[in-house]
Coordinates of N, CA and C in Angstrom, one line a residue:
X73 N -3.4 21.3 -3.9 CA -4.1 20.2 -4.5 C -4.5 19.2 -3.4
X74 N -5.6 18.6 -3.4 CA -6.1 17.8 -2.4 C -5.9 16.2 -3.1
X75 N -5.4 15.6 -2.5 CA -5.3 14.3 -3.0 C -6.2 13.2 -2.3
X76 N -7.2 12.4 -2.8 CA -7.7 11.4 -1.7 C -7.3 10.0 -1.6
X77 N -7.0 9.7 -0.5 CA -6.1 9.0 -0.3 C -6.7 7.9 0.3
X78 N -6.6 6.1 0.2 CA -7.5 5.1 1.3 C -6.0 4.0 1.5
X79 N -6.2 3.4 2.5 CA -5.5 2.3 3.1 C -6.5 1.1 3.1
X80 N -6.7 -0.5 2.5 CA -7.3 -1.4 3.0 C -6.6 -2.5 3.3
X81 N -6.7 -2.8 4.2 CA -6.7 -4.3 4.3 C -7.6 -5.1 4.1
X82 N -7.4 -6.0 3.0 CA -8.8 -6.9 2.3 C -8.6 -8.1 2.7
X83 N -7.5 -8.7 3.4 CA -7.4 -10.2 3.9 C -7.7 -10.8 3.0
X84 N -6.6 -11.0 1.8 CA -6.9 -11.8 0.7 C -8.8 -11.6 0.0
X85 N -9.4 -11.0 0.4 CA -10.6 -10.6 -0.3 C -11.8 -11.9 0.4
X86 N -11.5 -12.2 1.8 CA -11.9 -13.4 2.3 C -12.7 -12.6 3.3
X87 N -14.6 -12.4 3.0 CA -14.6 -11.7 4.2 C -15.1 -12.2 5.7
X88 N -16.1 -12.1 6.3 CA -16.4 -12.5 7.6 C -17.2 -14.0 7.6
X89 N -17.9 -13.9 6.6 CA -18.6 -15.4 5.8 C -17.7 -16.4 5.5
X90 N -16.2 -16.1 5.7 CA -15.4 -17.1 5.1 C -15.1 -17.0 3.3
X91 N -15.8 -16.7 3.4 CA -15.5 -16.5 1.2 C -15.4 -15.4 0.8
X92 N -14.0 -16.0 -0.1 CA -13.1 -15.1 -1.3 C -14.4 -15.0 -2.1
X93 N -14.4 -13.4 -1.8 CA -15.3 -12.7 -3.1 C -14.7 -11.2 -3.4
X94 N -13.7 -11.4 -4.5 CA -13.2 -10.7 -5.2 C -14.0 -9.4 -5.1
X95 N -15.0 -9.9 -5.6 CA -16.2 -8.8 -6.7 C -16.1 -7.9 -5.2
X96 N -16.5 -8.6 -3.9 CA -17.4 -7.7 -2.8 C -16.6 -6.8 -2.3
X97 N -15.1 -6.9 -2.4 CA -13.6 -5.7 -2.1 C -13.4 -4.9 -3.1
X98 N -14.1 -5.4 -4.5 CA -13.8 -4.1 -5.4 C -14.8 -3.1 -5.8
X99 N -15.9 -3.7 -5.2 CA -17.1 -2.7 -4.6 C -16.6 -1.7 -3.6
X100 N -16.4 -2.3 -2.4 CA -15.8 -1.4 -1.5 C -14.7 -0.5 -1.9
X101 N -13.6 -0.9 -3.0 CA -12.6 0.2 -3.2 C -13.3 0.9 -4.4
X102 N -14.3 1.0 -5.2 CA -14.8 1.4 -6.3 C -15.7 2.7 -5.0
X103 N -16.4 2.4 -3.8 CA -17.3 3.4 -3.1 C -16.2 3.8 -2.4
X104 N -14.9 4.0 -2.4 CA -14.1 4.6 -1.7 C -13.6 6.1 -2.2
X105 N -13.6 6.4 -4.0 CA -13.7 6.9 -4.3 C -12.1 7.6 -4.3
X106 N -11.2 6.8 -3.9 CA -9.7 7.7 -4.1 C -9.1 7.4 -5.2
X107 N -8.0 8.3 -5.0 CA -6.8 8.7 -5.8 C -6.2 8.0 -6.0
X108 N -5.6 7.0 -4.9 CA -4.4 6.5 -4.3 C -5.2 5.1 -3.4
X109 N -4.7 4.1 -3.8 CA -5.4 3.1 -2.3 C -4.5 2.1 -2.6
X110 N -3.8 2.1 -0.9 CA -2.6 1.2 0.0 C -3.4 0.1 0.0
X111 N -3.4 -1.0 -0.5 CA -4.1 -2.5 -0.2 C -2.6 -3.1 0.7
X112 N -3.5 -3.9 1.5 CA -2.5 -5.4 2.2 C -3.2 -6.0 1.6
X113 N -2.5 -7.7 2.1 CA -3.3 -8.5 2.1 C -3.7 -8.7 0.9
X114 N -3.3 -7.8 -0.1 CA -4.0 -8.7 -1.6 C -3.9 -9.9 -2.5
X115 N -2.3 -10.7 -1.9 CA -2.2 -12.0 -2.8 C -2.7 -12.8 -1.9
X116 N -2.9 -13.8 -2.4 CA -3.1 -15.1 -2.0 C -1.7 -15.6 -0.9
X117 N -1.7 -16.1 -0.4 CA -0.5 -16.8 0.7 C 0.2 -17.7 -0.2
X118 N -0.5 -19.2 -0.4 CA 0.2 -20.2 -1.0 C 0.1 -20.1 -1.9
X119 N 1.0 -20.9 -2.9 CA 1.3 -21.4 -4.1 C 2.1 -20.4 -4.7
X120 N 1.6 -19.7 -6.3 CA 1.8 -18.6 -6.7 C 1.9 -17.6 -6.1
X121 N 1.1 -16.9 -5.0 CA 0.6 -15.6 -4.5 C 0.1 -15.2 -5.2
X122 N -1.3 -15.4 -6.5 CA -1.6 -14.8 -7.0 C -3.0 -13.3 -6.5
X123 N -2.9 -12.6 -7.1 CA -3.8 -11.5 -6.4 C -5.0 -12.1 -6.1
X124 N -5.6 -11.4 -4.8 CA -7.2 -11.9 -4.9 C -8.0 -11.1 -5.4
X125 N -8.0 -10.5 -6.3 CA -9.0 -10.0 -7.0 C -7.8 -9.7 -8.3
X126 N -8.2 -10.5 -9.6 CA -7.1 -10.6 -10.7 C -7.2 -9.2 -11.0
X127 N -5.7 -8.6 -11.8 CA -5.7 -7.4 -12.6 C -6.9 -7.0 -13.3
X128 N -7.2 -8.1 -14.0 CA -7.8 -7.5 -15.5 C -9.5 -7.2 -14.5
X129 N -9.9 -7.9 -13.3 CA -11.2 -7.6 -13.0 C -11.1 -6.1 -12.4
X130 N -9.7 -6.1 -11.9 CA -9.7 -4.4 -11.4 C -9.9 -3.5 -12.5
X131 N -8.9 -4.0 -13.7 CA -8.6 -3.1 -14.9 C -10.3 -2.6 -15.5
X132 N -11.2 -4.0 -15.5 CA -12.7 -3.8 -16.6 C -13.7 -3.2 -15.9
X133 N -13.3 -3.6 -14.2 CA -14.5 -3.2 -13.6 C -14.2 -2.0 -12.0
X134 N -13.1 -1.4 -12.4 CA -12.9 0.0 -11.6 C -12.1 1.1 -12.7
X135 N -12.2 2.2 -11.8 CA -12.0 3.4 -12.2 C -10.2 3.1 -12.0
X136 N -9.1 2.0 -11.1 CA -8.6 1.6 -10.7 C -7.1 0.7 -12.0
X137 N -5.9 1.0 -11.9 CA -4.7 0.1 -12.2 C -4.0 0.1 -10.8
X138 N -3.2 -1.7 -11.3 CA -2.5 -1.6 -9.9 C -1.1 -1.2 -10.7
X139 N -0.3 -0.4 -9.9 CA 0.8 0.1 -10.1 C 2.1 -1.3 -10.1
X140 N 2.6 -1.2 -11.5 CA 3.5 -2.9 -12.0 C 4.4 -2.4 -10.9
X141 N 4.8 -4.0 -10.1 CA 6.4 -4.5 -9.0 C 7.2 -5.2 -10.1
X142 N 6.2 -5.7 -10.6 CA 7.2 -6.6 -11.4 C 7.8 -8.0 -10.9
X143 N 7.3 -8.5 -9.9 CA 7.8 -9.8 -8.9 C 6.8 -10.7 -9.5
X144 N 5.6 -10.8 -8.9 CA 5.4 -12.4 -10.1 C 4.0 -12.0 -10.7
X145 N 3.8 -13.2 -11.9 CA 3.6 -12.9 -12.7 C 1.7 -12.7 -12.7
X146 N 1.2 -13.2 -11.4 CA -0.3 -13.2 -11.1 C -0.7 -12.2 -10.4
X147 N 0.5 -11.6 -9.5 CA 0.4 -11.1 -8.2 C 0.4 -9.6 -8.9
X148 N -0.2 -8.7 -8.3 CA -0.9 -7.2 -8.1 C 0.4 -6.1 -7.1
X149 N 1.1 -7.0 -6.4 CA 2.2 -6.2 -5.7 C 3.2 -7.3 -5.0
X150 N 3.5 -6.9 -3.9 CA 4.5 -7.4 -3.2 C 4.5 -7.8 -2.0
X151 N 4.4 -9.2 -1.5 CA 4.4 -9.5 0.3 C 3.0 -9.0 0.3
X152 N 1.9 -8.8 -0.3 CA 0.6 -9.1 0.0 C 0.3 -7.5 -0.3
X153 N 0.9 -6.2 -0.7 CA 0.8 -4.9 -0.7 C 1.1 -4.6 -2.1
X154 N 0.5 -3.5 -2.6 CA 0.0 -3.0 -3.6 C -0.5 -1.8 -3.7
X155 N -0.2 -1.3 -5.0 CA -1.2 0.2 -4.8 C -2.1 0.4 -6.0
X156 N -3.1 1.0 -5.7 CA -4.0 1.2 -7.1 C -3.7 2.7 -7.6
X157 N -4.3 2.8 -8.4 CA -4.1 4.8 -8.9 C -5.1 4.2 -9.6
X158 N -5.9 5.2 -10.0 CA -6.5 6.0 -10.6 C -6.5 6.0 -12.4
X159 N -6.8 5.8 -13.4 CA -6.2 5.4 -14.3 C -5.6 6.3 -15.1
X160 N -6.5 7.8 -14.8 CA -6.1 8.7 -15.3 C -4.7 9.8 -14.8
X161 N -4.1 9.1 -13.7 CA -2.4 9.2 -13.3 C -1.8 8.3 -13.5
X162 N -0.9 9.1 -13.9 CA 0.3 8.8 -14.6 C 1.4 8.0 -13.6
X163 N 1.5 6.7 -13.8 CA 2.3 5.8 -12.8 C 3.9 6.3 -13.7
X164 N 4.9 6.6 -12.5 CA 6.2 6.7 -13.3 C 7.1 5.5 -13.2
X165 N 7.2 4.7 -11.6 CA 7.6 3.7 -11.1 C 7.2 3.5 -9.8
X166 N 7.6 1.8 -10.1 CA 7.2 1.3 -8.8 C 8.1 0.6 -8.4
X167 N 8.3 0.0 -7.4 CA 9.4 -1.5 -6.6 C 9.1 -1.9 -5.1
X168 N 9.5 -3.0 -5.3 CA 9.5 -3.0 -3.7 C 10.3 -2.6 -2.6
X169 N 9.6 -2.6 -1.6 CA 11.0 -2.2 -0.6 C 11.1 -3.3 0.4
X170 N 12.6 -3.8 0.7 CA 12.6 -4.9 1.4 C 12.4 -4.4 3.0
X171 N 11.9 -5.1 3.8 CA 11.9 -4.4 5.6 C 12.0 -5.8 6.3
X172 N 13.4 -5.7 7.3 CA 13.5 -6.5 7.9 C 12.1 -7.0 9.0
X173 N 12.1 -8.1 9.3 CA 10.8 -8.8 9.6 C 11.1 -10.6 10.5
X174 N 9.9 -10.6 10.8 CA 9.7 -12.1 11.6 C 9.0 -13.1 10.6
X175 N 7.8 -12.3 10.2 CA 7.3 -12.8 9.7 C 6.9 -11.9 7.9
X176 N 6.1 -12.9 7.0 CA 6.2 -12.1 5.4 C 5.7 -11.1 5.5
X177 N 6.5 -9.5 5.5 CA 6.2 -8.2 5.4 C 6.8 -7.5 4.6
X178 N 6.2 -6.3 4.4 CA 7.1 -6.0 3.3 C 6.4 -4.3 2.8
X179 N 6.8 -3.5 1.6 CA 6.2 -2.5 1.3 C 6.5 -2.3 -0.3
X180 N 5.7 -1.4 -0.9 CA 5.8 -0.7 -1.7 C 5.6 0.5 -2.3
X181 N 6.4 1.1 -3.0 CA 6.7 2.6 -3.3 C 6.4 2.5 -4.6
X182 N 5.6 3.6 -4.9 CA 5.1 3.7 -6.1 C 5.4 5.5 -6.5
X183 N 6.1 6.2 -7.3 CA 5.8 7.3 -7.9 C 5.4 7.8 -8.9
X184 N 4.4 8.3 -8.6 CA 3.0 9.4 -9.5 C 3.2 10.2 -9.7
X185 N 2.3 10.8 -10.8 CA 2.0 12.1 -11.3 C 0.4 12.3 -11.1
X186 N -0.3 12.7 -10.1 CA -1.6 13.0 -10.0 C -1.9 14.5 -10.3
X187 N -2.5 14.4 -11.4 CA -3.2 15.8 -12.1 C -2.1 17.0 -11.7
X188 N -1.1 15.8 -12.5 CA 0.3 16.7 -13.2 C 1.3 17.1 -12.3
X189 N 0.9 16.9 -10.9 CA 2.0 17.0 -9.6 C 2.3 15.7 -9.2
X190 N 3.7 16.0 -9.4 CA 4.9 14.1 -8.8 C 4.1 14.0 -7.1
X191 N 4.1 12.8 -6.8 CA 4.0 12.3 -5.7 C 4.2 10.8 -5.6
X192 N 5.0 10.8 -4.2 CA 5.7 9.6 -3.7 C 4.4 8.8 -3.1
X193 N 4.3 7.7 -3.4 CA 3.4 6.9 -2.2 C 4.0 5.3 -1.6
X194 N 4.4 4.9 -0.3 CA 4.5 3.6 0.2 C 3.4 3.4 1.0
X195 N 3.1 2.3 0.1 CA 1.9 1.5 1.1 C 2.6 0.1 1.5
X196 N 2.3 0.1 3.1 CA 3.0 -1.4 3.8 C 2.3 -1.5 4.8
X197 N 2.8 -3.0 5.3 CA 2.0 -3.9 6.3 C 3.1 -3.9 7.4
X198 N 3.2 -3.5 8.2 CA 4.1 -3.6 9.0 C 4.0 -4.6 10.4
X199 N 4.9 -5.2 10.8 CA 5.5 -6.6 11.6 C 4.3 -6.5 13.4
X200 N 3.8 -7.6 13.3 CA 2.9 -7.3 14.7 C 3.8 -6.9 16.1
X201 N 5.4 -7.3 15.9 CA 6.1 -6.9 17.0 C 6.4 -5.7 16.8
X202 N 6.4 -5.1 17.9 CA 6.7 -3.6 18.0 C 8.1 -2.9 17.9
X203 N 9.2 -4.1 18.4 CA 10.3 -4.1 18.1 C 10.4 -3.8 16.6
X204 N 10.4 -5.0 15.8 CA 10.3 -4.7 14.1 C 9.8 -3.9 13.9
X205 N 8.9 -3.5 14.2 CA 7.9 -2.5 13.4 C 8.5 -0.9 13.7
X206 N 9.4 -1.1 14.9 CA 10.3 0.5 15.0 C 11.1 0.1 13.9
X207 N 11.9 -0.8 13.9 CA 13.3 -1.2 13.0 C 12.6 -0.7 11.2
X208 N 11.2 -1.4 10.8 CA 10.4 -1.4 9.4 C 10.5 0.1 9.5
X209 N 9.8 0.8 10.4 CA 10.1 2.5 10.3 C 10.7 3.0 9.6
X210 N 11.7 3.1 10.6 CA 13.0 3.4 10.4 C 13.7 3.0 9.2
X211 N 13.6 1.8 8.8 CA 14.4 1.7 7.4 C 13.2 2.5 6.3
X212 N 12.2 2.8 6.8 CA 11.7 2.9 5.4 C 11.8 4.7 5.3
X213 N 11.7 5.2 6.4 CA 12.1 6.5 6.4 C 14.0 6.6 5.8
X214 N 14.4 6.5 6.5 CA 16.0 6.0 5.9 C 15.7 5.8 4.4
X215 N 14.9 4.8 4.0 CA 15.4 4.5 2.1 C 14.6 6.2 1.4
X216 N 13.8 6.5 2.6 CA 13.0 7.7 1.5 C 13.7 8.6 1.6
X217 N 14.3 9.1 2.1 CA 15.5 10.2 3.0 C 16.9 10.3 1.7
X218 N 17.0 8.8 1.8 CA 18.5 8.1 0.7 C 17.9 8.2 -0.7
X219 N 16.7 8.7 -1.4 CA 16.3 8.8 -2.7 C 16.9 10.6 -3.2
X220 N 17.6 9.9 -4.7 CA 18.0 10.7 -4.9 C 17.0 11.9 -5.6
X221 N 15.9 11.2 -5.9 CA 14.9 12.5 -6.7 C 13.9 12.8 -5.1
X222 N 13.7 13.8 -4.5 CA 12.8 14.0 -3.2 C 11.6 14.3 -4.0
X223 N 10.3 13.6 -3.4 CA 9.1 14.0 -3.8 C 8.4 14.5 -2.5
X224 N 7.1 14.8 -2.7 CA 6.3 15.1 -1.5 C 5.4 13.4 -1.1
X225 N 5.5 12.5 -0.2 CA 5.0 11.4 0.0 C 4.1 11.2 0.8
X226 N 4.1 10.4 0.8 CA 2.6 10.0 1.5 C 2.8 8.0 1.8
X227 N 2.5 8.1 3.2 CA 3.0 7.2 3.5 C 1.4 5.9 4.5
X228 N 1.2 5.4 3.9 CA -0.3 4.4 4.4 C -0.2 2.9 4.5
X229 N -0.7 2.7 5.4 CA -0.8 1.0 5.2 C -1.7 0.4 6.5
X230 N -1.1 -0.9 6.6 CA -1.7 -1.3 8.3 C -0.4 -1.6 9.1
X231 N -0.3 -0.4 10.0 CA 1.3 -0.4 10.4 C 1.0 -1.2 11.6
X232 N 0.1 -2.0 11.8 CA -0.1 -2.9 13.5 C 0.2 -2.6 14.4
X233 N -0.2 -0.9 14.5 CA -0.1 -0.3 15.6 C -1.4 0.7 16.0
X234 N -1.3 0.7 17.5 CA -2.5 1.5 18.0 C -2.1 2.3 19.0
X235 N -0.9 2.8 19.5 CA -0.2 3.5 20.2 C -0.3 4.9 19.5
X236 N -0.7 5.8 20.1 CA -0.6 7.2 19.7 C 1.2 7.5 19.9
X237 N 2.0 6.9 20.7 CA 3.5 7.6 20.7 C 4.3 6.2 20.4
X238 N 3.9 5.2 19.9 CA 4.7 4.3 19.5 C 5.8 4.9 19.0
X239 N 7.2 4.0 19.1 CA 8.3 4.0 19.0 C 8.5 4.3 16.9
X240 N 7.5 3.3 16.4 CA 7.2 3.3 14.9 C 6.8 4.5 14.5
X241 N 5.6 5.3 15.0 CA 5.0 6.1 14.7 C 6.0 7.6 14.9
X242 N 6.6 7.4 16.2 CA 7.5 8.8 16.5 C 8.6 8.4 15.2
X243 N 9.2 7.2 14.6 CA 9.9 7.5 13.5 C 9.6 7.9 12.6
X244 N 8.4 7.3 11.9 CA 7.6 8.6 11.4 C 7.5 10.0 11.3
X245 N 7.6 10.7 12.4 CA 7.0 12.2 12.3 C 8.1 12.5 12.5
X246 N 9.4 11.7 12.4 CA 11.0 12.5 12.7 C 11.0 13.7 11.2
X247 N 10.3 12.4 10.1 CA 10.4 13.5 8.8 C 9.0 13.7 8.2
X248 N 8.0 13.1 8.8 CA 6.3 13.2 8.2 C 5.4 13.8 9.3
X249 N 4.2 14.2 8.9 CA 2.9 14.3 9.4 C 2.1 13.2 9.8
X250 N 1.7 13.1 10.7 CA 1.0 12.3 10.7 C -1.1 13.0 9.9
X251 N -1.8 12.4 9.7 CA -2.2 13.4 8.3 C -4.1 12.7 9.6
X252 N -5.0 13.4 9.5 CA -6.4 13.2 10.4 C -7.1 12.2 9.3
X253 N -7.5 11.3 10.4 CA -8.3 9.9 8.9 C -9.4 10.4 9.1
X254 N -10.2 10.1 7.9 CA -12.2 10.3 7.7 C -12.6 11.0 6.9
X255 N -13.4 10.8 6.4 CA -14.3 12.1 5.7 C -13.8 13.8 6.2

């Protein structure tokens, strides 16, 4: 089964112009055409953290739901991360995962049923120090490892790394693939 899979980081949906425009990121994730899409960056920072592009505009105007965390009551996911599916898979659960950090980081795990086959997915934003971002690894491999139901997963985000042998990344492929990005 082929699953198609996207990572964005939308920076609160704020683009190069300086303006939150909702509409113009859910274009872009509407021509992306996946399965599965790892957002950062989707709440807002202050106040509430509410999402920058509200549920119900994803719900009326994509093919797209965001998989419930259940943390607050405006927000789309957790520490700025989120995942969408597809409407026609079947979300079984979601939560967050906590990852030590400097600054607000964080992940979430979501388990699916896409066209009737279970699959795991964490999408996270991982720490600009490289330090943390071995440590975020590492614990998140660790929590998937420590799950008592194993699925087949899939792991995306913006891990703020550009090292082909980073210390993060070789945690990684202790138990994953690393998987070829593009068309």
């Amino acid at each position: 089964m082929t699953i198609r899979v996207a990572s964005y980081n939308m920076r609160k949906a704020i683009g190069l112009d300086r303006l939150r425009k909702p509409d113009r990121v859910l274009s872009v994730l509407n021509e992306l055409d996946a399965d599965i899409i790892a957002l950062q960056e989707a709440d807002r920072r202050l106040g509430e953290r509410a999402s920058a592009i509200p549920r119900d505009m994803i719900e009326a105007e994509s093919p797209y739901r965001a998989v419930p965390i259940e943390n607050r009551p405006n927000s789309i996911g957790w520490h700025g991360n989120a995942i969408l599916v597809r409407k026609d898979h079947e979300i079984i659960h979601g939560e967050p995962l906590f990852l030590p950090m400097l600054e607000p980081r964080g992940a979430v795990l979501a388990d699916l049923r896409v066209r009737g086959e279970p699959v795991r997915v964490v999408g996270m934003h991982l720490d600009l120090s490289g330090l943390y971002r071995a440590r975020q690894a590492k614990m998140l491999v660790d929590h998937l490892g420590e799950r008592t139901t194993q699925l087949p997963s899939i792991l995306m985000g913006d891990l703020n790394d550009w090292m082909v042998n980073s210390r993060a990344l070789k945690e990684f492929q202790r138990h994953h693939q690393c998987a070829a990005c593009g068309p």
